[in-house]
Short mmCIF file of C-alpha atoms in Angstrom, two decimals:
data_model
loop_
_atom_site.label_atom_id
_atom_site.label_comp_id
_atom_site.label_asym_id
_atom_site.label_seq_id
_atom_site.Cartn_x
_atom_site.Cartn_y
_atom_site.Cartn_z
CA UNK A 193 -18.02 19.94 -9.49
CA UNK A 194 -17.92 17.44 -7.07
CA UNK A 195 -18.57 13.18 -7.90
CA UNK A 196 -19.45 10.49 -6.11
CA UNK A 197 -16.55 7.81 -6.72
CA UNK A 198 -16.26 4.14 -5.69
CA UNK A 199 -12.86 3.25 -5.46
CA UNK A 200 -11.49 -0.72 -4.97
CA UNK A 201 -8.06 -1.26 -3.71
CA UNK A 202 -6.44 -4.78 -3.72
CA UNK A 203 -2.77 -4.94 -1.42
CA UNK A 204 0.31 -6.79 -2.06
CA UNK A 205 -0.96 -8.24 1.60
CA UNK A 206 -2.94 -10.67 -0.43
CA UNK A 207 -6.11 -10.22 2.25
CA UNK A 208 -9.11 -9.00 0.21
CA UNK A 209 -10.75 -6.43 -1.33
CA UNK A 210 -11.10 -3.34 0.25
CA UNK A 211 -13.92 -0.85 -1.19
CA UNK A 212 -14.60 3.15 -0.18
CA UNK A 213 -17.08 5.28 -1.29
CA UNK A 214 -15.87 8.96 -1.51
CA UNK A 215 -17.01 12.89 -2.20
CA UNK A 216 -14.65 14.96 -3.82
CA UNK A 217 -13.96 17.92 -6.48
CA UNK A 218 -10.49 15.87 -6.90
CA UNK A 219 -8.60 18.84 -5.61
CA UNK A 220 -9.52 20.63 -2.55
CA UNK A 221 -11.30 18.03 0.22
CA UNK A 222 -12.51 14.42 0.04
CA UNK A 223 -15.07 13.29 2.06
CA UNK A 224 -15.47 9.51 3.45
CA UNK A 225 -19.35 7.88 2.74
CA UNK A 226 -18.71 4.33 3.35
CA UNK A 227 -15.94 2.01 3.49
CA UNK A 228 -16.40 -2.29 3.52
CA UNK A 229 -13.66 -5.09 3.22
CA UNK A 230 -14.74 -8.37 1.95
CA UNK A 231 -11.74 -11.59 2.68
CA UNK A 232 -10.17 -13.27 -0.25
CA UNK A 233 -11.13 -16.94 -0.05
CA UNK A 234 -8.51 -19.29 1.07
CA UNK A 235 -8.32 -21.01 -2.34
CA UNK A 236 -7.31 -17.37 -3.96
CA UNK A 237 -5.21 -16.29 -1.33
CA UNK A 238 -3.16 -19.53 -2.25
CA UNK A 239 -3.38 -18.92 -5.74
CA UNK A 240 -1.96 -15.66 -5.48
CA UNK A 241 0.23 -16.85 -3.41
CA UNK A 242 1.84 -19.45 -5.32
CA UNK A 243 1.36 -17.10 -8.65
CA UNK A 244 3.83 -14.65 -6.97
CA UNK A 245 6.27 -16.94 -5.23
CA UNK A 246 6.81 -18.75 -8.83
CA UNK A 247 6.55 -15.97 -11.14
CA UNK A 248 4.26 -17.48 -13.05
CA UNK A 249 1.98 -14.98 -14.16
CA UNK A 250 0.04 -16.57 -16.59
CA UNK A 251 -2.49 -18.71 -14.26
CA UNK A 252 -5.71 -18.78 -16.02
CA UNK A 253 -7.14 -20.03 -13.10
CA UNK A 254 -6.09 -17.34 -10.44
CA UNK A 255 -7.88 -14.78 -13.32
CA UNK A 256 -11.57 -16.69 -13.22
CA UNK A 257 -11.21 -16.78 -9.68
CA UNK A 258 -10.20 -12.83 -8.75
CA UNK A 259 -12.72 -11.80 -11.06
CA UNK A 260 -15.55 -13.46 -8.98
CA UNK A 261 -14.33 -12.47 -5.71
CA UNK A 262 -13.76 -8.86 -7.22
CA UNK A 263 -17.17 -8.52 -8.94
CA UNK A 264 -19.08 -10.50 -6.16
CA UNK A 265 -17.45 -7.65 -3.51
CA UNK A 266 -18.14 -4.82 -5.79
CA UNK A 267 -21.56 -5.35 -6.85
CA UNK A 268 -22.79 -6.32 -3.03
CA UNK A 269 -20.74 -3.07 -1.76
CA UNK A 270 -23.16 -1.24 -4.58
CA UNK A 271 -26.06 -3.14 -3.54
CA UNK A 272 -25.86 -2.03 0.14
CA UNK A 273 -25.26 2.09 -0.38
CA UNK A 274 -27.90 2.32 -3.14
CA UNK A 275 -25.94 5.71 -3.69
CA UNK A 276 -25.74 7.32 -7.67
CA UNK A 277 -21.75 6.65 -8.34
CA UNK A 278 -20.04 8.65 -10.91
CA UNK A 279 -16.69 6.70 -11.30
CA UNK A 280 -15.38 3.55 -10.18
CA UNK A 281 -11.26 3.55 -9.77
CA UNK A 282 -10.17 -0.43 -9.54
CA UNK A 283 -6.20 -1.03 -8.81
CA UNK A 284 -6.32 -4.54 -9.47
CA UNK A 285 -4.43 -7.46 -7.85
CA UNK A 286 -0.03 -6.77 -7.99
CA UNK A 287 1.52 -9.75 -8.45
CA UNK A 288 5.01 -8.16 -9.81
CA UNK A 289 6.62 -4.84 -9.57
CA UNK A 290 10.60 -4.17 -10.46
CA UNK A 291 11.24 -0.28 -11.14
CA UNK A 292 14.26 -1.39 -12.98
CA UNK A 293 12.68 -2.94 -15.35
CA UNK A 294 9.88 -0.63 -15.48
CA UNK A 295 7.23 -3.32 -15.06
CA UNK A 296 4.57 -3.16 -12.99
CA UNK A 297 1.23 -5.96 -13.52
CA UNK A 298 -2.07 -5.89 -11.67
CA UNK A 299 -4.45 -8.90 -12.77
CA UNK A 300 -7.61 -6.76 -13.44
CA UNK A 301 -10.14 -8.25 -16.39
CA UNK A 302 -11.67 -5.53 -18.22
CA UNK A 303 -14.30 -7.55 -19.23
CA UNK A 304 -16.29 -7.72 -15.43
CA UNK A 305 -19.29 -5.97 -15.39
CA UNK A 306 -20.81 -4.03 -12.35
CA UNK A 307 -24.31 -3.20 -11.05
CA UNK A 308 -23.46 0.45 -12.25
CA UNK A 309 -23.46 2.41 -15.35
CA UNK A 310 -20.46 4.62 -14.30
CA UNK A 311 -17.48 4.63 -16.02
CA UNK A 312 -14.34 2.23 -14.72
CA UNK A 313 -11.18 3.51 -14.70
CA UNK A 314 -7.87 1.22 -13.99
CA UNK A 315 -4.41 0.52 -15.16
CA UNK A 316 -3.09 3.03 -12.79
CA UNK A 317 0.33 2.94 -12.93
CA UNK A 318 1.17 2.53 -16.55
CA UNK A 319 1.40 5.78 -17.61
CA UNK A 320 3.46 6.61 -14.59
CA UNK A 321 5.72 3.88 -16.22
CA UNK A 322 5.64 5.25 -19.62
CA UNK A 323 6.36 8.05 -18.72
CA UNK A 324 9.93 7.12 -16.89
CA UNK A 325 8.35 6.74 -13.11
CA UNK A 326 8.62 3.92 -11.16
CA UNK A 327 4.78 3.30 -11.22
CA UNK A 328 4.72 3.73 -7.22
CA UNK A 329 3.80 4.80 -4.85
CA UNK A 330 0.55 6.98 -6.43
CA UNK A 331 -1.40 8.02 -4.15
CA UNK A 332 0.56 10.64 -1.74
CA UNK A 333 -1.26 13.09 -3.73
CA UNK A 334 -4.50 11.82 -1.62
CA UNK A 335 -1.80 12.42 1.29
CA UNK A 336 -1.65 16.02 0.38
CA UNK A 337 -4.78 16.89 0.45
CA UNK A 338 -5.35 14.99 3.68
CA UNK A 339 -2.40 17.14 5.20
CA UNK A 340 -4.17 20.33 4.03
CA UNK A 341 -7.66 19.71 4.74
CA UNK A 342 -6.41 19.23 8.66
CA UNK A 343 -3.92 22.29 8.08
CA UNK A 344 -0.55 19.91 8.91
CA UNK A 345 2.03 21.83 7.10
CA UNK A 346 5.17 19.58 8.28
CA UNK A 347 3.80 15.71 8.38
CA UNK A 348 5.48 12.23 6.99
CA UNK A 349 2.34 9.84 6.07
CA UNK A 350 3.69 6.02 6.54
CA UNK A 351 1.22 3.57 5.11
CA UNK A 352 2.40 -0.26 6.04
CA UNK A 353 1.08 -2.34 4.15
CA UNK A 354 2.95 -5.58 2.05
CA UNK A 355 5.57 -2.82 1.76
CA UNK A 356 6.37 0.25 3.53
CA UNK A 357 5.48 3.55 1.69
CA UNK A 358 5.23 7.01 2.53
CA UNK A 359 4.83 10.60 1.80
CA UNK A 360 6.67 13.67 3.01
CA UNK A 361 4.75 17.06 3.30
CA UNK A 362 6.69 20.33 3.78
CA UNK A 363 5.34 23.55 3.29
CA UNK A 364 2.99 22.47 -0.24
CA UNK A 365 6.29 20.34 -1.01
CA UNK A 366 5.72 16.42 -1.63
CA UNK A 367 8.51 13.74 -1.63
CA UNK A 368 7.53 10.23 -1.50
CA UNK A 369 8.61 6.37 -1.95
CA UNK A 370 8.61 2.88 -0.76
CA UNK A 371 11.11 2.80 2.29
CA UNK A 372 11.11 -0.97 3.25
CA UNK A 373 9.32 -4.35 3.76
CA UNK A 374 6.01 -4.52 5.39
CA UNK A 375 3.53 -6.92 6.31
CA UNK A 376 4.69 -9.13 3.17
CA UNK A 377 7.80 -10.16 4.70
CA UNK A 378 6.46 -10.90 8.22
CA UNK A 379 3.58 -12.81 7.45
CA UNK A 380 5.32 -15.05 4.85
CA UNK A 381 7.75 -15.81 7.65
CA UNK A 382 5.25 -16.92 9.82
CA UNK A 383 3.54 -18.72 7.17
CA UNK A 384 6.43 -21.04 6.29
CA UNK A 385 7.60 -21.66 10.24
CA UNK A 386 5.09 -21.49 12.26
CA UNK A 387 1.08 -21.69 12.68
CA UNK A 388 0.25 -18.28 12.58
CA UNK A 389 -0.92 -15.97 9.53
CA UNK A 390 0.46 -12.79 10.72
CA UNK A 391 1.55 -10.87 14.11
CA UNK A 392 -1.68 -10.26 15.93
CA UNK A 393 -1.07 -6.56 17.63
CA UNK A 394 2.23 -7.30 17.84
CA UNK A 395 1.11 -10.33 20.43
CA UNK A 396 4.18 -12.51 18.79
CA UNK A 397 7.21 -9.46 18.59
CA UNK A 398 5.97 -8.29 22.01
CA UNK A 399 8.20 -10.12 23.49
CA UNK A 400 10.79 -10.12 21.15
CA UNK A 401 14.40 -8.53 20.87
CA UNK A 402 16.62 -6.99 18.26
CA UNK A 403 18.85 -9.65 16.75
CA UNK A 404 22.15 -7.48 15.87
CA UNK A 405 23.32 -9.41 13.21
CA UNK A 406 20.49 -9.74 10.83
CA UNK A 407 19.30 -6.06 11.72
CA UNK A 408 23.14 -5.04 10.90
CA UNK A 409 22.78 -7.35 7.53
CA UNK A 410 19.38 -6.14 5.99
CA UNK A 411 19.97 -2.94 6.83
CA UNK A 412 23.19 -3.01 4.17
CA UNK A 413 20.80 -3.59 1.37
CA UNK A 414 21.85 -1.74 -1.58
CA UNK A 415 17.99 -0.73 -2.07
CA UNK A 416 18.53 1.38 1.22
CA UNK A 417 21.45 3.88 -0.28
CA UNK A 418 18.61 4.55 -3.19
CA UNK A 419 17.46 8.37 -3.12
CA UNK A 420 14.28 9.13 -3.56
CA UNK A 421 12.31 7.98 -5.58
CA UNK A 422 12.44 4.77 -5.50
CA UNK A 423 10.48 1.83 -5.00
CA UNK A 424 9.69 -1.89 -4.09
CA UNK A 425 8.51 -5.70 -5.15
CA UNK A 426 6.79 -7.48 -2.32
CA UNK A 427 8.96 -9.77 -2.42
CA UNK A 428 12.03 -8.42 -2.93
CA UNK A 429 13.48 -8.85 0.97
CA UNK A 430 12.67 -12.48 0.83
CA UNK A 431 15.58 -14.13 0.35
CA UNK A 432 16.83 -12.60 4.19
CA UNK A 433 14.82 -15.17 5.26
CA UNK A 434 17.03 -17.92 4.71
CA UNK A 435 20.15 -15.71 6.33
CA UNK A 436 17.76 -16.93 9.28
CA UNK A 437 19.10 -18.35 12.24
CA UNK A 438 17.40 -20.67 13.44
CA UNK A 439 18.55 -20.34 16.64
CA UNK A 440 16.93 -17.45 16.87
CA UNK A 441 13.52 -17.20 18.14
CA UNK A 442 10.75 -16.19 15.82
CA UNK A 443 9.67 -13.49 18.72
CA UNK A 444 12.75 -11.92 18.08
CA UNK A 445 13.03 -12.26 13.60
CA UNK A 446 9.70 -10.92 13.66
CA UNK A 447 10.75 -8.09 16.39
CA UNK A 448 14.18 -7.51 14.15
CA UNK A 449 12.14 -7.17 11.03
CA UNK A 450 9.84 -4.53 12.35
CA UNK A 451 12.39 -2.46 14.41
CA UNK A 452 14.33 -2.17 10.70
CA UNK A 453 10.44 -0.38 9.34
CA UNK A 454 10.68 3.02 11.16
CA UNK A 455 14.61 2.84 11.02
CA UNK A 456 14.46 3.04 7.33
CA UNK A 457 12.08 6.01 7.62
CA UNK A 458 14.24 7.66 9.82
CA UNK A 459 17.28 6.69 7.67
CA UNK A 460 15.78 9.10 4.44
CA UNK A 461 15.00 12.01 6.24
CA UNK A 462 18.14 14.60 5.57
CA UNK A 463 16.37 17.11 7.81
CA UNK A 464 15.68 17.76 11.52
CA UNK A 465 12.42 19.05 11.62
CA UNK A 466 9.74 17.89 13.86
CA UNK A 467 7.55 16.11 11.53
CA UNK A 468 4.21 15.16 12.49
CA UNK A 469 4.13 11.19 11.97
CA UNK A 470 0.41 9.49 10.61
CA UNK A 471 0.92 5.24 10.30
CA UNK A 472 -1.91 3.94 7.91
CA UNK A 473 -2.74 0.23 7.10
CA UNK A 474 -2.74 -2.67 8.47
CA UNK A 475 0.95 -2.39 9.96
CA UNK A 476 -0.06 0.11 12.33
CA UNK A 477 -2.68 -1.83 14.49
CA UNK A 478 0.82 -3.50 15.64
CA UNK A 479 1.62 -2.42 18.80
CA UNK A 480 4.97 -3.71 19.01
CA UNK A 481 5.66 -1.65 15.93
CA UNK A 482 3.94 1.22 16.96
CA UNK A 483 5.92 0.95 19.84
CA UNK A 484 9.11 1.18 17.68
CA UNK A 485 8.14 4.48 15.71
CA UNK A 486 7.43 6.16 18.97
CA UNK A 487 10.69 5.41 20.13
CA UNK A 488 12.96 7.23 17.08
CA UNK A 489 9.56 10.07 16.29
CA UNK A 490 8.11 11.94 18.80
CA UNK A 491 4.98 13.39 17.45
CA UNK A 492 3.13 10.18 16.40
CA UNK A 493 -0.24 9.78 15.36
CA UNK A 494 -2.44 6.91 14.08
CA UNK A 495 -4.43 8.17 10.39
CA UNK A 496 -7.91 7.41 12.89
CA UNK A 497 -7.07 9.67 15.05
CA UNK A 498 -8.32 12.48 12.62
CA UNK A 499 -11.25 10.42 12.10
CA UNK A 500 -10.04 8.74 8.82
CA UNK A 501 -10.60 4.90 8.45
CA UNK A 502 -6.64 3.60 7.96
CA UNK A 503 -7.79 0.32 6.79
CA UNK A 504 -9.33 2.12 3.48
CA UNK A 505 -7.07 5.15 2.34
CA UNK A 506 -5.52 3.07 -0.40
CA UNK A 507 -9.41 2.10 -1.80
CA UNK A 508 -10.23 6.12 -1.63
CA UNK A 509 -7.36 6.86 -2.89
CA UNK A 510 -8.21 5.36 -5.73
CA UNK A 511 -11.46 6.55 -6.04
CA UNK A 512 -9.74 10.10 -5.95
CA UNK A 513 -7.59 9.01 -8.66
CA UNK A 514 -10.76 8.07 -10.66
CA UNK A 515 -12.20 11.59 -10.43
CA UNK A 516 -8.60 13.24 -11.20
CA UNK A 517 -8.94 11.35 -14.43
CA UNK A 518 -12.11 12.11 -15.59
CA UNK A 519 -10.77 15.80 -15.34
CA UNK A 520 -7.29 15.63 -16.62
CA UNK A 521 -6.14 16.72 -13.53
CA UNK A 522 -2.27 15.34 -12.92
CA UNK A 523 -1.89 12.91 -10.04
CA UNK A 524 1.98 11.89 -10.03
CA UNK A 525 4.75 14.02 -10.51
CA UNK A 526 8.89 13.78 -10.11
CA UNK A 527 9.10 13.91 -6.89
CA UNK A 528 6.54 11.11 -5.96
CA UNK A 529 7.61 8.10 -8.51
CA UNK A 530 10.63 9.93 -10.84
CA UNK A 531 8.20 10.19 -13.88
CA UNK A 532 9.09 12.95 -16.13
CA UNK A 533 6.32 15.19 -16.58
CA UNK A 534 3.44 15.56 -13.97
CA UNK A 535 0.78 13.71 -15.82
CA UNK A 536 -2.64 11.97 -14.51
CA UNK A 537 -3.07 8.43 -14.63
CA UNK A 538 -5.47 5.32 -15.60
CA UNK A 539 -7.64 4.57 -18.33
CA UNK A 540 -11.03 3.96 -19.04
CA UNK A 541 -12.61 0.53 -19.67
#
């Protein structure tokens, strides 16, 4: 049987809310409809902001706020596909994530109602957690059936977003994790020294060059001699920045941070196979880091190039994870997050 599922995906970049509508049995294909982002205002980007830099994660305010934006997105998103929707999968907002501690909260109020009688599922990663995972990443099983419905057999899906995931196919086999820092890092740099928001297509690093010593440093992170699985907070790189020298120019920090993304990539891989390489999110319209994956892997591709959206495989991934739960069909499993039985995930409002 196949649904139609709206799925609503909110990233650790803290931009906005990105929504997909999707076809799919939950198994064996999923088909795109429709795909919209709408901006977080400037007042809830802020919010969030601040909520995550100061761990305070009880901001009443930041709650009243999210749910508007969220349910003000959602509902217009319903109003323009007048389409019948069978599920609605919402992630909700991450403002903290340790795998050590097994903790992992999205700000998601249960209580917002939508301009749809379907069924909402959310709270994605806590069973994941319960059950011993890490509670990320959960979606390479959307990555799998990608890889089979355009017959890759051997491909490493890299989605840069806040942080660096990614999702190793081989043969039906499927080993995933976080790898690094993604946007997060960069645009909180730029944030705090400079005028910009974030590294226009790579127009600051462009010029840029690898500083040594901080690549040499961050690189040394304990977090890097993890095995897989393993994953990330967005903020847990952070405190490189004030190993900063400021003699350094930002073109080449920001160029140093991104050379260290497909490095770390590289770093896990045990084997020498020619894997096919697919970047998704909003790290790959980066051309400086494009630039840098193409120099260490050979056989790179961009998610659009197969005529997926890359801004939106997070949203329909949820979406897929919404119709995976409304059939008890298992969507994370040992080799994706650690947990310790393959189980499915979310829960119904």
């Amino acid at each position: 049987m196949e649904y139609i599922a709206l799925g609503c995906m909110t990233g650790t970049s803290l931009d906005g809310i990105d929504c997909s509508l999707i076809k799919s049995d939950g198994t064996s294909q999923v088909i795109q409809i429709s795909n919209d982002f709408t901006p977080y205002s400037k007042k809830l980007q802020k919010k969030l902001s601040k909520t995550i830099r100061d761990q305070y994660l009880d901001d009443l305010e930041v709650v009243r706020l999210l749910n508007e934006e969220y349910q003000h997105a959602i509902n217009n998103f319903i109003l323009k596909n007048k389409i019948k929707i069978d599920v609605i999968g919402i992630h909700g907002q991450t403002i903290y994530h340790n795998a050590l501690l097994k903790l992992s909260i999205q700000l998601y109020d249960k209580k917002i109602r939508y301009n749809s009688k379907a069924p909402v599922i959310c709270n994605f990663r806590k069973n994941d957690i319960l059950n011993g995972g890490n509670g990320a990443p959960i979606i390479p099983i959307y990555h799998q059936i990608i890889a089979n419905q355009l017959q890759i057999k051997s491909t490493i899906f890299v989605n840069i977003g806040g942080v660096t995931n990614f999702t190793i196919i081989d043969n039906g086999e499927i080993r995933a994790g976080d790898s690094s820092f993604g946007n997060a890092l960069i645009n909180d740099l730029l944030i705090s020294k400079t005028n910009y928001k974030f590294d226009d297509n790579g127009s600051i690093s462009r010029t840029g060059k690898k500083i040594s010593n901080l690549f040499n440093l961050i690189i040394k992170d304990d977090f890097f001699k993890k095995k897989l699985p393993k994953s990330l907070d967005r903020n847990y790189f952070h405190h490189y920045i004030n190993d900063i020298n400021l003699n350094n120019s930002i073109e080449d920090i920001i160029y140093t941070f991104l050379s260290i993304i497909p490095y770390s990539i590289n770093q896990i891989i045990n084997d020498k196979k020619n894997y096919k390489v697919i970047l998704m999110g909003g790290g790959r319209k980066n051309l400086t880091l494009v630039k840098l994956f193409k120099e260490i892997f050979d056989d790179l591709s961009l998610i659009d190039d197969f005529n997926f959206d890359g801004d939106f495989i997070e949203s329909q991934g949820m979406g897929l994870l919404a119709i995976r739960y409304l059939n008890k069909i298992t969507s994370t499993y040992k080799s994706t997050t650690g947990v310790s039985k393959d189980i499915y995930l979310g829960e119904k409002v």
